[in-house]
PDB file of C-alpha atoms in Angstrom:
ATOM      1  CA  MET A   1     -21.670  26.431 -39.125  1.00  0.00           C
ATOM      2  CA  ARG A   2     -24.326  26.000 -36.486  1.00  0.00           C
ATOM      3  CA  VAL A   3     -24.348  23.101 -34.031  1.00  0.00           C
ATOM      4  CA  ASP A   4     -27.783  22.233 -32.729  1.00  0.00           C
ATOM      5  CA  ILE A   5     -28.453  21.278 -29.119  1.00  0.00           C
ATOM      6  CA  SER A   6     -28.781  17.547 -29.810  1.00  0.00           C
ATOM      7  CA  ASP A   7     -25.336  17.551 -31.472  1.00  0.00           C
ATOM      8  CA  LYS A   8     -23.875  19.356 -28.456  1.00  0.00           C
ATOM      9  CA  LYS A   9     -25.349  16.732 -26.128  1.00  0.00           C
ATOM     10  CA  LYS A  10     -23.908  13.912 -28.264  1.00  0.00           C
ATOM     11  CA  ILE A  11     -20.469  15.545 -28.250  1.00  0.00           C
ATOM     12  CA  GLU A  12     -20.644  16.118 -24.500  1.00  0.00           C
ATOM     13  CA  GLU A  13     -21.639  12.475 -23.920  1.00  0.00           C
ATOM     14  CA  LEU A  14     -18.714  11.263 -26.057  1.00  0.00           C
ATOM     15  CA  THR A  15     -16.298  13.118 -23.770  1.00  0.00           C
ATOM     16  CA  ARG A  16     -17.634  11.046 -20.854  1.00  0.00           C
ATOM     17  CA  ILE A  17     -17.220   7.584 -22.412  1.00  0.00           C
ATOM     18  CA  ASP A  18     -14.079   5.447 -22.442  1.00  0.00           C
ATOM     19  CA  GLU A  19     -13.371   4.809 -26.108  1.00  0.00           C
ATOM     20  CA  LEU A  20     -12.077   1.245 -25.679  1.00  0.00           C
ATOM     21  CA  THR A  21     -14.678  -0.214 -23.317  1.00  0.00           C
ATOM     22  CA  GLY A  22     -17.789   1.934 -23.728  1.00  0.00           C
ATOM     23  CA  ALA A  23     -17.972   2.450 -19.944  1.00  0.00           C
ATOM     24  CA  TYR A  24     -18.054   5.914 -18.442  1.00  0.00           C
ATOM     25  CA  ASN A  25     -14.607   7.473 -17.950  1.00  0.00           C
ATOM     26  CA  ARG A  26     -12.909   9.280 -15.066  1.00  0.00           C
ATOM     27  CA  ARG A  27     -14.425  12.622 -16.107  1.00  0.00           C
ATOM     28  CA  ALA A  28     -17.937  11.187 -15.824  1.00  0.00           C
ATOM     29  CA  PHE A  29     -16.999   9.571 -12.508  1.00  0.00           C
ATOM     30  CA  ASN A  30     -15.883  12.915 -11.101  1.00  0.00           C
ATOM     31  CA  ASP A  31     -19.075  14.595 -12.351  1.00  0.00           C
ATOM     32  CA  LEU A  32     -21.481  11.955 -11.014  1.00  0.00           C
ATOM     33  CA  PHE A  33     -19.974  10.768  -7.734  1.00  0.00           C
ATOM     34  CA  GLN A  34     -21.085  13.477  -5.304  1.00  0.00           C
ATOM     35  CA  ARG A  35     -24.516  13.892  -6.909  1.00  0.00           C
ATOM     36  CA  ARG A  36     -25.225  10.149  -6.671  1.00  0.00           C
ATOM     37  CA  LEU A  37     -23.954  10.026  -3.074  1.00  0.00           C
ATOM     38  CA  ASN A  38     -26.187  12.923  -2.014  1.00  0.00           C
ATOM     39  CA  SER A  39     -29.199  11.483  -3.837  1.00  0.00           C
ATOM     40  CA  ALA A  40     -28.813   8.020  -2.278  1.00  0.00           C
ATOM     41  CA  ILE A  41     -28.599   9.446   1.226  1.00  0.00           C
ATOM     42  CA  ARG A  42     -31.562  11.754   0.591  1.00  0.00           C
ATOM     43  CA  MET A  43     -33.626   8.750  -0.596  1.00  0.00           C
ATOM     44  CA  LYS A  44     -32.475   6.758   2.489  1.00  0.00           C
ATOM     45  CA  ASN A  45     -30.640   4.203   0.361  1.00  0.00           C
ATOM     46  CA  VAL A  46     -27.161   2.804   0.845  1.00  0.00           C
ATOM     47  CA  PHE A  47     -24.641   4.385  -1.530  1.00  0.00           C
ATOM     48  CA  CYS A  48     -22.173   1.800  -2.792  1.00  0.00           C
ATOM     49  CA  PHE A  49     -18.862   2.388  -4.500  1.00  0.00           C
ATOM     50  CA  ILE A  50     -16.803  -0.473  -5.908  1.00  0.00           C
ATOM     51  CA  LEU A  51     -13.255  -0.444  -7.186  1.00  0.00           C
ATOM     52  CA  LEU A  52     -12.259  -3.589  -9.023  1.00  0.00           C
ATOM     53  CA  ASP A  53      -9.093  -4.662 -10.692  1.00  0.00           C
ATOM     54  CA  ILE A  54      -8.657  -7.531 -13.147  1.00  0.00           C
ATOM     55  CA  ASP A  55      -6.376 -10.023 -11.424  1.00  0.00           C
ATOM     56  CA  ASN A  56      -2.895 -10.530 -12.880  1.00  0.00           C
ATOM     57  CA  PHE A  57      -3.720  -8.470 -15.949  1.00  0.00           C
ATOM     58  CA  LYS A  58      -0.081  -7.761 -16.786  1.00  0.00           C
ATOM     59  CA  LYS A  59       0.526 -11.518 -16.924  1.00  0.00           C
ATOM     60  CA  TYR A  60      -2.507 -11.800 -19.200  1.00  0.00           C
ATOM     61  CA  ASN A  61      -1.069  -9.225 -21.620  1.00  0.00           C
ATOM     62  CA  ASP A  62       2.373 -10.861 -21.457  1.00  0.00           C
ATOM     63  CA  THR A  63       0.889 -14.290 -22.223  1.00  0.00           C
ATOM     64  CA  TYR A  64      -1.871 -13.526 -24.719  1.00  0.00           C
ATOM     65  CA  GLY A  65      -0.825 -10.125 -26.133  1.00  0.00           C
ATOM     66  CA  HIS A  66      -2.232  -6.620 -25.829  1.00  0.00           C
ATOM     67  CA  PRO A  67      -4.962  -7.018 -28.497  1.00  0.00           C
ATOM     68  CA  ASN A  68      -6.401  -9.905 -26.462  1.00  0.00           C
ATOM     69  CA  GLY A  69      -5.958  -7.821 -23.314  1.00  0.00           C
ATOM     70  CA  ASP A  70      -8.033  -5.075 -24.930  1.00  0.00           C
ATOM     71  CA  LEU A  71     -10.684  -7.665 -25.732  1.00  0.00           C
ATOM     72  CA  VAL A  72     -10.729  -8.740 -22.068  1.00  0.00           C
ATOM     73  CA  LEU A  73     -11.213  -5.120 -20.984  1.00  0.00           C
ATOM     74  CA  LYS A  74     -14.129  -4.745 -23.413  1.00  0.00           C
ATOM     75  CA  THR A  75     -15.690  -8.051 -22.354  1.00  0.00           C
ATOM     76  CA  VAL A  76     -15.392  -7.358 -18.625  1.00  0.00           C
ATOM     77  CA  SER A  77     -16.780  -3.862 -19.144  1.00  0.00           C
ATOM     78  CA  GLN A  78     -19.749  -5.227 -21.082  1.00  0.00           C
ATOM     79  CA  CYS A  79     -20.351  -7.826 -18.367  1.00  0.00           C
ATOM     80  CA  LEU A  80     -20.392  -5.119 -15.693  1.00  0.00           C
ATOM     81  CA  MET A  81     -22.618  -2.795 -17.722  1.00  0.00           C
ATOM     82  CA  ASN A  82     -25.090  -5.644 -18.306  1.00  0.00           C
ATOM     83  CA  LYS A  83     -25.375  -6.148 -14.541  1.00  0.00           C
ATOM     84  CA  LEU A  84     -25.350  -2.436 -13.675  1.00  0.00           C
ATOM     85  CA  HIS A  85     -28.423  -1.646 -15.748  1.00  0.00           C
ATOM     86  CA  ARG A  86     -30.722   0.303 -13.424  1.00  0.00           C
ATOM     87  CA  ALA A  87     -31.104   4.056 -13.927  1.00  0.00           C
ATOM     88  CA  ASP A  88     -28.879   4.901 -10.939  1.00  0.00           C
ATOM     89  CA  ASP A  89     -26.182   2.281 -11.671  1.00  0.00           C
ATOM     90  CA  TYR A  90     -22.929   3.427 -13.237  1.00  0.00           C
ATOM     91  CA  CYS A  91     -19.873   1.605 -14.519  1.00  0.00           C
ATOM     92  CA  PHE A  92     -16.573   3.425 -15.062  1.00  0.00           C
ATOM     93  CA  ARG A  93     -13.199   2.559 -16.467  1.00  0.00           C
ATOM     94  CA  LEU A  94     -10.946   4.478 -14.132  1.00  0.00           C
ATOM     95  CA  GLY A  95      -7.623   3.483 -15.654  1.00  0.00           C
ATOM     96  CA  GLY A  96      -5.784   0.500 -17.090  1.00  0.00           C
ATOM     97  CA  GLU A  97      -7.533  -2.616 -15.824  1.00  0.00           C
ATOM     98  CA  GLU A  98      -9.305  -0.781 -12.992  1.00  0.00           C
ATOM     99  CA  PHE A  99     -13.054  -0.259 -13.067  1.00  0.00           C
ATOM    100  CA  GLY A 100     -15.439   1.460 -10.704  1.00  0.00           C
ATOM    101  CA  ALA A 101     -19.132   1.066 -10.058  1.00  0.00           C
ATOM    102  CA  ILE A 102     -21.674   3.196  -8.256  1.00  0.00           C
ATOM    103  CA  PHE A 103     -25.044   1.800  -7.278  1.00  0.00           C
ATOM    104  CA  GLU A 104     -27.635   1.986  -4.532  1.00  0.00           C
ATOM    105  CA  ALA A 105     -28.980  -0.764  -2.312  1.00  0.00           C
ATOM    106  CA  LYS A 106     -31.497  -1.007   0.485  1.00  0.00           C
ATOM    107  CA  THR A 107     -28.977  -2.658   2.834  1.00  0.00           C
ATOM    108  CA  LYS A 108     -25.257  -3.327   2.993  1.00  0.00           C
ATOM    109  CA  GLN A 109     -25.973  -7.071   2.849  1.00  0.00           C
ATOM    110  CA  GLU A 110     -27.900  -6.581  -0.407  1.00  0.00           C
ATOM    111  CA  ALA A 111     -24.927  -4.605  -1.773  1.00  0.00           C
ATOM    112  CA  LEU A 112     -22.482  -7.357  -0.822  1.00  0.00           C
ATOM    113  CA  ILE A 113     -24.620  -9.995  -2.539  1.00  0.00           C
ATOM    114  CA  PHE A 114     -24.727  -7.849  -5.677  1.00  0.00           C
ATOM    115  CA  ALA A 115     -20.942  -7.273  -5.605  1.00  0.00           C
ATOM    116  CA  GLU A 116     -20.421 -11.049  -5.300  1.00  0.00           C
ATOM    117  CA  GLN A 117     -22.687 -11.533  -8.318  1.00  0.00           C
ATOM    118  CA  LEU A 118     -20.511  -9.093 -10.275  1.00  0.00           C
ATOM    119  CA  ARG A 119     -17.359 -10.943  -9.227  1.00  0.00           C
ATOM    120  CA  TYR A 120     -18.833 -14.303 -10.142  1.00  0.00           C
ATOM    121  CA  SER A 121     -20.088 -12.981 -13.500  1.00  0.00           C
ATOM    122  CA  ILE A 122     -16.553 -11.992 -14.490  1.00  0.00           C
ATOM    123  CA  GLU A 123     -15.079 -15.382 -13.619  1.00  0.00           C
ATOM    124  CA  ASN A 124     -18.054 -17.074 -15.271  1.00  0.00           C
ATOM    125  CA  LEU A 125     -17.111 -15.435 -18.597  1.00  0.00           C
ATOM    126  CA  ARG A 126     -14.598 -18.307 -18.613  1.00  0.00           C
ATOM    127  CA  ILE A 127     -11.871 -16.366 -20.402  1.00  0.00           C
ATOM    128  CA  ASP A 128      -8.745 -18.539 -20.215  1.00  0.00           C
ATOM    129  CA  HIS A 129      -5.932 -17.034 -18.132  1.00  0.00           C
ATOM    130  CA  SER A 130      -3.050 -19.422 -17.515  1.00  0.00           C
ATOM    131  CA  GLY A 131      -1.117 -16.693 -15.666  1.00  0.00           C
ATOM    132  CA  ASN A 132      -3.804 -16.248 -13.030  1.00  0.00           C
ATOM    133  CA  ASP A 133      -2.800 -17.899  -9.771  1.00  0.00           C
ATOM    134  CA  VAL A 134      -6.361 -18.054  -8.363  1.00  0.00           C
ATOM    135  CA  SER A 135      -8.298 -19.516 -11.285  1.00  0.00           C
ATOM    136  CA  ASP A 136      -7.855 -20.839 -14.810  1.00  0.00           C
ATOM    137  CA  TYR A 137      -9.952 -17.875 -15.944  1.00  0.00           C
ATOM    138  CA  VAL A 138      -9.920 -14.087 -15.804  1.00  0.00           C
ATOM    139  CA  THR A 139     -11.039 -12.923 -12.353  1.00  0.00           C
ATOM    140  CA  ALA A 140     -11.242  -9.624 -10.499  1.00  0.00           C
ATOM    141  CA  SER A 141     -10.635  -8.376  -6.973  1.00  0.00           C
ATOM    142  CA  PHE A 142     -13.129  -5.936  -5.434  1.00  0.00           C
ATOM    143  CA  GLY A 143     -13.071  -3.291  -2.752  1.00  0.00           C
ATOM    144  CA  MET A 144     -16.480  -1.898  -1.796  1.00  0.00           C
ATOM    145  CA  LYS A 145     -17.474   0.963   0.464  1.00  0.00           C
ATOM    146  CA  CYS A 146     -21.112   1.381   1.499  1.00  0.00           C
ATOM    147  CA  ILE A 147     -22.428   4.587   3.056  1.00  0.00           C
ATOM    148  CA  SER A 148     -25.852   5.045   4.591  1.00  0.00           C
ATOM    149  CA  GLU A 149     -25.489   8.509   6.097  1.00  0.00           C
ATOM    150  CA  LEU A 150     -23.423  11.603   5.452  1.00  0.00           C
ATOM    151  CA  THR A 151     -20.951  12.793   8.042  1.00  0.00           C
ATOM    152  CA  SER A 152     -18.545  15.706   7.948  1.00  0.00           C
ATOM    153  CA  ASP A 153     -15.540  13.467   7.210  1.00  0.00           C
ATOM    154  CA  ILE A 154     -17.062  11.926   4.068  1.00  0.00           C
ATOM    155  CA  SER A 155     -15.666  13.207   0.811  1.00  0.00           C
ATOM    156  CA  GLN A 156     -15.144  11.733  -2.606  1.00  0.00           C
ATOM    157  CA  SER A 157     -11.403  11.482  -2.008  1.00  0.00           C
ATOM    158  CA  SER A 158     -11.779   9.804   1.408  1.00  0.00           C
ATOM    159  CA  ILE A 159     -14.288   7.268   0.031  1.00  0.00           C
ATOM    160  CA  TYR A 160     -12.042   6.551  -2.943  1.00  0.00           C
ATOM    161  CA  LYS A 161      -8.981   6.119  -0.711  1.00  0.00           C
ATOM    162  CA  GLU A 162     -10.769   3.752   1.673  1.00  0.00           C
ATOM    163  CA  THR A 163     -12.236   1.716  -1.197  1.00  0.00           C
ATOM    164  CA  ASP A 164      -8.799   1.471  -2.794  1.00  0.00           C
ATOM    165  CA  GLU A 165      -7.420   0.141   0.511  1.00  0.00           C
ATOM    166  CA  LEU A 166     -10.193  -2.481   0.565  1.00  0.00           C
ATOM    167  CA  LEU A 167      -9.314  -3.481  -3.007  1.00  0.00           C
ATOM    168  CA  TYR A 168      -5.686  -4.001  -1.995  1.00  0.00           C
ATOM    169  CA  LYS A 169      -6.811  -6.127   0.967  1.00  0.00           C
ATOM    170  CA  ALA A 170      -8.744  -8.315  -1.481  1.00  0.00           C
ATOM    171  CA  LYS A 171      -5.556  -8.713  -3.524  1.00  0.00           C
ATOM    172  CA  GLU A 172      -3.396  -9.403  -0.484  1.00  0.00           C
ATOM    173  CA  ASN A 173      -5.912 -11.968   0.810  1.00  0.00           C
ATOM    174  CA  GLY A 174      -5.716 -14.071  -2.353  1.00  0.00           C
ATOM    175  CA  ARG A 175      -7.575 -12.121  -5.073  1.00  0.00           C
ATOM    176  CA  ASN A 176     -10.906 -12.954  -6.748  1.00  0.00           C
ATOM    177  CA  GLN A 177     -12.936 -11.764  -3.768  1.00  0.00           C
ATOM    178  CA  VAL A 178     -14.924  -8.820  -2.414  1.00  0.00           C
ATOM    179  CA  ILE A 179     -13.758  -6.961   0.676  1.00  0.00           C
ATOM    180  CA  SER A 180     -16.247  -4.408   1.941  1.00  0.00           C
ATOM    181  CA  ARG A 181     -16.887  -1.966   4.735  1.00  0.00           C
TER     182      ARG A 181
END
């Protein structure tokens, strides 16, 4: 049996997509991160990386059941992908209820405005969540790191770690917010 090139590309693409949500998966994230960072800096844009976590998701699953939790993951993913629609925008499901996004902006202020729009769009889905202590609806907390120039101490792991710390600050500070640096 012969597999033609278009079939190989389809198979390869399937290995990069999260089956539940349709977002890119961790494998795609690892493949794309450094290339997108280098390209943004080369084009003199601000490289932006977001980590977001659905607030109180365990309580959501405990209250509404895992099938409804899966539906929330799909809906939030679709919401993010609808907003991250430019050629150099990427949405990833990185694990559980954690998503990532990579995009470029002209300024850090522009990136923060966009991240706030993403946050608002999730809450504005108006998915009931009685176990959420910050809203009657499903919300998400965001950590965002913006980089406008490469330095020797910048690596994928250091950016990820710092963004994760910003996400946890957003959670500690009351959830349903964007903390950026």
